[in-house]
Amino acid sequence: MAGYEWISLTTDYGTFDGFVAACHGSIAKVAPQVRVIDVTHHVPPADVARGAAVLAQTAPHLPPSVHVAVVDPGVGTARRGIVLATPNGLLVGPDNGVLIWAAEALGGIDAAHELTVKEAVSSTFHGRDVFAPAAARLAAGASLSDAGPQIEPDSLVRLPDPVVTVGDGWLEAEVLTVDRFGNVQLAASGEMLRGLGADLVINGTVSAHRAATFADVGQGDLLVFEDSAGHVAIAVNNGRAVVVLSVTPGDIVKLAVRQ
């Protein structure tokens, strides 16, 4: 294999401790020439679906890379470590669903391998001791067979598909993410907005307008738009939609044409 010049890291480790630096160090010891892109280390702790969504929306915009995702509440258990090969990069992490959406965004799974751990490692820090070194070896040109035996993609753990339902003049969708600005991203694709009018009602009570930019509505008003990831999103011009709507990821939001 020719290898990769880049490794990306997506974790729930935060940046108050030394966990991220230790992962960088594990990579540098094996492949000092490889550069690292930190996607985020502020996935909410153990929120596998949020980590999966962030990586899936980011990975297609990065150079060809080995993508490491560690949101791993099952660390130290019998859950597998895996490597997924796609047409546009490799993904390394736990077999808990965190990698699957990104693999699909990168063109689909061409092959899957279970990581073989040959040395003693910490039972609680596989990011440093298993996933980061494995990613570094792959980036440096190691073959997938060196990482471990091939496994059937159908055996991989997958997250449930987010809820999206469309009706005549309405749309219901699961909250996928909430960003630091308080914008609420839904699982529905932006194309689904085309069947709705310009004036909407959210959850039966809150008025909103379809718009392209935040400034298309008055200050403090709600807008529904297609965000940069191609999803339906809800925002408040100079405000926080998550506060107005009082929702969290996993909640269902209904958009309907205002009568």
CSV table of C-alpha atoms in Angstrom, one decimal:
chain,number,residue,atom,x,y,z
A,1,MET,CA,0.0,0.0,0.0
A,2,ALA,CA,1.1,3.5,-0.7
A,3,GLY,CA,-0.2,4.8,2.6
A,4,TYR,CA,-1.7,8.2,3.5
A,5,GLU,CA,-0.3,11.6,4.4
A,6,TRP,CA,-3.1,12.4,6.8
A,7,ILE,CA,-4.8,10.9,9.9
A,8,SER,CA,-8.0,12.5,11.3
A,9,LEU,CA,-9.0,12.2,14.9
A,10,THR,CA,-12.6,12.4,16.2
A,11,THR,CA,-13.1,11.6,19.9
A,12,ASP,CA,-15.1,12.4,23.1
A,13,TYR,CA,-11.9,12.9,25.0
A,14,GLY,CA,-12.1,16.7,25.5
A,15,THR,CA,-9.1,18.9,25.7
A,16,PHE,CA,-8.8,19.4,29.5
A,17,ASP,CA,-6.7,16.3,29.9
A,18,GLY,CA,-3.7,14.7,28.1
A,19,PHE,CA,-5.7,12.0,26.2
A,20,VAL,CA,-5.6,13.7,22.8
A,21,ALA,CA,-1.9,14.5,23.1
A,22,ALA,CA,-1.2,10.9,24.0
A,23,CYS,CA,-2.9,9.8,20.8
A,24,HIS,CA,-0.9,12.3,18.8
A,25,GLY,CA,2.2,10.9,20.5
A,26,SER,CA,1.3,7.3,19.6
A,27,ILE,CA,0.9,8.3,15.9
A,28,ALA,CA,4.2,10.3,15.9
A,29,LYS,CA,6.2,7.4,17.3
A,30,VAL,CA,5.1,5.1,14.5
A,31,ALA,CA,4.7,7.5,11.6
A,32,PRO,CA,6.3,10.9,12.4
A,33,GLN,CA,5.9,12.1,8.8
A,34,VAL,CA,2.1,11.8,8.9
A,35,ARG,CA,0.0,14.9,9.7
A,36,VAL,CA,-3.0,14.9,12.0
A,37,ILE,CA,-6.3,16.7,11.6
A,38,ASP,CA,-8.3,17.1,14.8
A,39,VAL,CA,-11.9,16.9,13.6
A,40,THR,CA,-13.3,17.4,17.2
A,41,HIS,CA,-12.6,16.1,20.7
A,42,HIS,CA,-15.8,17.5,22.1
A,43,VAL,CA,-18.3,14.8,21.1
A,44,PRO,CA,-20.5,14.5,24.2
A,45,PRO,CA,-19.2,11.7,26.3
A,46,ALA,CA,-20.2,8.3,25.0
A,47,ASP,CA,-22.5,9.8,22.4
A,48,VAL,CA,-21.7,7.4,19.6
A,49,ALA,CA,-24.4,8.8,17.2
A,50,ARG,CA,-23.1,12.3,17.5
A,51,GLY,CA,-19.6,11.2,16.8
A,52,ALA,CA,-20.8,9.2,13.8
A,53,ALA,CA,-22.7,12.2,12.5
A,54,VAL,CA,-19.8,14.7,12.9
A,55,LEU,CA,-17.3,12.4,11.2
A,56,ALA,CA,-19.7,11.5,8.3
A,57,GLN,CA,-20.3,15.2,7.6
A,58,THR,CA,-16.6,16.1,7.8
A,59,ALA,CA,-14.6,13.2,6.3
A,60,PRO,CA,-15.6,13.8,2.6
A,61,HIS,CA,-14.1,17.3,2.9
A,62,LEU,CA,-10.7,16.1,4.1
A,63,PRO,CA,-7.8,14.9,2.0
A,64,PRO,CA,-7.5,11.1,1.6
A,65,SER,CA,-6.9,10.0,5.2
A,66,VAL,CA,-7.0,7.3,7.8
A,67,HIS,CA,-9.9,8.4,10.0
A,68,VAL,CA,-9.8,7.4,13.6
A,69,ALA,CA,-13.0,7.8,15.7
A,70,VAL,CA,-13.0,6.9,19.4
A,71,VAL,CA,-16.3,7.3,21.1
A,72,ASP,CA,-16.1,4.1,22.9
A,73,PRO,CA,-18.3,3.4,26.0
A,74,GLY,CA,-17.6,-0.3,25.5
A,75,VAL,CA,-13.8,0.0,25.7
A,76,GLY,CA,-12.2,-3.0,27.3
A,77,THR,CA,-15.2,-5.3,26.6
A,78,ALA,CA,-15.5,-7.9,23.9
A,79,ARG,CA,-16.5,-5.3,21.3
A,80,ARG,CA,-14.1,-5.5,18.3
A,81,GLY,CA,-11.7,-3.0,17.0
A,82,ILE,CA,-12.0,-2.6,13.2
A,83,VAL,CA,-10.6,-1.1,10.1
A,84,LEU,CA,-12.9,-0.2,7.2
A,85,ALA,CA,-11.6,0.3,3.7
A,86,THR,CA,-13.6,2.7,1.4
A,87,PRO,CA,-12.8,4.2,-2.0
A,88,ASN,CA,-11.7,7.4,-0.4
A,89,GLY,CA,-9.9,6.4,2.8
A,90,LEU,CA,-9.7,4.1,5.8
A,91,LEU,CA,-11.5,4.2,9.1
A,92,VAL,CA,-10.3,2.9,12.4
A,93,GLY,CA,-12.1,2.5,15.6
A,94,PRO,CA,-14.5,0.4,17.7
A,95,ASP,CA,-17.2,-1.7,16.2
A,96,ASN,CA,-20.1,0.2,17.7
A,97,GLY,CA,-21.5,2.0,14.7
A,98,VAL,CA,-19.3,5.1,15.0
A,99,LEU,CA,-17.6,4.5,11.7
A,100,ILE,CA,-20.4,3.3,9.4
A,101,TRP,CA,-22.0,6.6,8.4
A,102,ALA,CA,-18.6,8.0,7.5
A,103,ALA,CA,-17.8,4.9,5.5
A,104,GLU,CA,-21.0,5.4,3.5
A,105,ALA,CA,-20.2,9.0,3.0
A,106,LEU,CA,-16.7,8.0,1.6
A,107,GLY,CA,-18.2,5.7,-1.0
A,108,GLY,CA,-19.2,2.6,1.0
A,109,ILE,CA,-17.3,-0.3,2.6
A,110,ASP,CA,-15.0,-2.2,0.2
A,111,ALA,CA,-13.5,-4.4,3.0
A,112,ALA,CA,-13.6,-4.8,6.8
A,113,HIS,CA,-10.9,-6.2,9.1
A,114,GLU,CA,-10.8,-6.9,12.8
A,115,LEU,CA,-7.8,-5.3,14.5
A,116,THR,CA,-5.5,-7.8,16.1
A,117,VAL,CA,-3.9,-6.6,19.3
A,118,LYS,CA,-0.5,-8.3,19.8
A,119,GLU,CA,0.8,-6.5,22.8
A,120,ALA,CA,-0.5,-5.6,26.3
A,121,VAL,CA,-2.6,-2.5,26.3
A,122,SER,CA,-4.6,-0.5,28.7
A,123,SER,CA,-8.1,-1.8,29.2
A,124,THR,CA,-9.5,1.8,29.2
A,125,PHE,CA,-7.4,3.7,26.6
A,126,HIS,CA,-7.6,1.9,23.3
A,127,GLY,CA,-7.5,5.3,21.5
A,128,ARG,CA,-3.8,5.6,22.5
A,129,ASP,CA,-2.8,2.0,22.6
A,130,VAL,CA,-4.8,0.3,19.8
A,131,PHE,CA,-6.5,2.7,17.3
A,132,ALA,CA,-3.9,5.5,17.0
A,133,PRO,CA,-0.9,3.1,16.5
A,134,ALA,CA,-2.9,1.0,14.0
A,135,ALA,CA,-3.9,4.1,12.0
A,136,ALA,CA,-0.2,5.2,12.0
A,137,ARG,CA,0.9,1.8,10.7
A,138,LEU,CA,-1.7,1.9,7.9
A,139,ALA,CA,-0.9,5.5,7.0
A,140,ALA,CA,2.8,4.5,6.8
A,141,GLY,CA,1.9,1.8,4.2
A,142,ALA,CA,1.0,-1.4,6.2
A,143,SER,CA,-1.5,-3.6,4.5
A,144,LEU,CA,-5.0,-4.3,5.7
A,145,SER,CA,-4.1,-7.9,6.2
A,146,ASP,CA,-1.4,-6.8,8.6
A,147,ALA,CA,-4.0,-5.1,10.7
A,148,GLY,CA,-6.0,-8.3,11.2
A,149,PRO,CA,-8.3,-10.8,9.6
A,150,GLN,CA,-11.0,-9.8,7.1
A,151,ILE,CA,-14.5,-9.9,8.4
A,152,GLU,CA,-17.9,-9.7,6.8
A,153,PRO,CA,-19.3,-6.1,6.5
A,154,ASP,CA,-22.7,-7.5,7.4
A,155,SER,CA,-21.4,-8.5,10.8
A,156,LEU,CA,-20.6,-4.9,11.8
A,157,VAL,CA,-22.6,-3.1,14.4
A,158,ARG,CA,-24.8,-0.4,12.9
A,159,LEU,CA,-26.6,2.4,14.6
A,160,PRO,CA,-30.4,2.6,14.0
A,161,ASP,CA,-31.4,4.8,11.1
A,162,PRO,CA,-32.6,8.2,12.3
A,163,VAL,CA,-36.3,8.8,12.1
A,164,VAL,CA,-37.5,10.7,9.1
A,165,THR,CA,-41.2,10.7,8.0
A,166,VAL,CA,-42.7,12.8,5.3
A,167,GLY,CA,-46.4,13.5,4.8
A,168,ASP,CA,-48.6,15.9,2.8
A,169,GLY,CA,-47.4,19.4,3.9
A,170,TRP,CA,-45.4,18.1,6.9
A,171,LEU,CA,-42.1,16.5,7.8
A,172,GLU,CA,-41.0,14.8,11.0
A,173,ALA,CA,-37.4,14.1,11.6
A,174,GLU,CA,-35.0,13.2,14.5
A,175,VAL,CA,-32.6,15.8,15.8
A,176,LEU,CA,-29.2,14.7,14.6
A,177,THR,CA,-26.9,17.3,16.2
A,178,VAL,CA,-26.9,20.6,17.9
A,179,ASP,CA,-23.9,22.8,17.2
A,180,ARG,CA,-22.2,25.4,19.4
A,181,PHE,CA,-24.4,28.2,18.0
A,182,GLY,CA,-27.5,26.4,19.1
A,183,ASN,CA,-28.6,25.5,15.6
A,184,VAL,CA,-30.7,22.3,15.5
A,185,GLN,CA,-29.8,19.9,12.6
A,186,LEU,CA,-32.4,17.3,11.6
A,187,ALA,CA,-31.8,13.9,10.0
A,188,ALA,CA,-33.9,14.9,7.0
A,189,SER,CA,-32.1,15.9,3.8
A,190,GLY,CA,-32.5,19.5,2.6
A,191,GLU,CA,-34.3,18.3,-0.5
A,192,MET,CA,-37.2,17.4,1.7
A,193,LEU,CA,-37.9,21.1,2.3
A,194,ARG,CA,-39.0,21.5,-1.3
A,195,GLY,CA,-42.4,20.0,-0.5
A,196,LEU,CA,-43.1,22.6,2.2
A,197,GLY,CA,-44.1,26.2,1.9
A,198,ALA,CA,-42.3,29.3,3.0
A,199,ASP,CA,-44.2,29.7,6.3
A,200,LEU,CA,-43.9,26.9,8.7
A,201,VAL,CA,-45.0,25.8,12.2
A,202,ILE,CA,-42.6,23.8,14.3
A,203,ASN,CA,-44.1,21.2,16.7
A,204,GLY,CA,-47.5,22.7,16.2
A,205,THR,CA,-46.8,26.0,18.0
A,206,VAL,CA,-43.6,27.8,16.9
A,207,SER,CA,-43.7,29.9,13.7
A,208,ALA,CA,-40.7,29.8,11.4
A,209,HIS,CA,-39.8,30.8,7.8
A,210,ARG,CA,-37.9,29.0,5.2
A,211,ALA,CA,-34.8,30.9,4.3
A,212,ALA,CA,-31.3,30.6,2.8
A,213,THR,CA,-29.3,32.7,5.3
A,214,PHE,CA,-29.8,33.8,8.9
A,215,ALA,CA,-30.3,37.5,7.8
A,216,ASP,CA,-33.3,36.5,5.7
A,217,VAL,CA,-35.4,36.7,8.8
A,218,GLY,CA,-35.7,39.4,11.5
A,219,GLN,CA,-33.5,39.3,14.6
A,220,GLY,CA,-34.8,36.7,17.0
A,221,ASP,CA,-37.0,35.0,14.4
A,222,LEU,CA,-36.7,31.3,13.6
A,223,LEU,CA,-35.6,30.0,10.2
A,224,VAL,CA,-35.6,26.6,8.6
A,225,PHE,CA,-32.9,26.1,6.0
A,226,GLU,CA,-30.6,23.6,4.3
A,227,ASP,CA,-27.3,23.6,6.1
A,228,SER,CA,-23.8,23.2,4.8
A,229,ALA,CA,-24.0,19.4,5.3
A,230,GLY,CA,-27.2,19.1,3.2
A,231,HIS,CA,-29.5,18.6,6.2
A,232,VAL,CA,-32.6,20.4,7.3
A,233,ALA,CA,-31.7,22.7,10.1
A,234,ILE,CA,-33.4,25.2,12.4
A,235,ALA,CA,-31.8,28.4,13.7
A,236,VAL,CA,-32.6,31.7,15.2
A,237,ASN,CA,-31.2,34.9,13.8
A,238,ASN,CA,-29.0,36.1,16.7
A,239,GLY,CA,-30.3,33.5,19.0
A,240,ARG,CA,-30.2,29.8,19.9
A,241,ALA,CA,-32.9,27.5,18.3
A,242,VAL,CA,-32.1,24.7,20.8
A,243,VAL,CA,-33.3,27.0,23.6
A,244,VAL,CA,-36.4,28.1,21.8
A,245,LEU,CA,-37.4,24.5,20.9
A,246,SER,CA,-36.1,22.8,24.0
A,247,VAL,CA,-34.8,19.7,22.2
A,248,THR,CA,-31.9,17.4,22.4
A,249,PRO,CA,-30.4,14.9,19.9
A,250,GLY,CA,-32.8,12.0,19.4
A,251,ASP,CA,-36.0,14.1,19.9
A,252,ILE,CA,-38.5,14.3,17.0
A,253,VAL,CA,-39.3,17.6,15.5
A,254,LYS,CA,-42.3,18.2,13.2
A,255,LEU,CA,-42.3,20.9,10.5
A,256,ALA,CA,-45.7,21.7,8.9
A,257,VAL,CA,-47.0,24.2,6.5
A,258,ARG,CA,-48.7,27.1,8.4
A,259,GLN,CA,-52.4,27.1,7.7
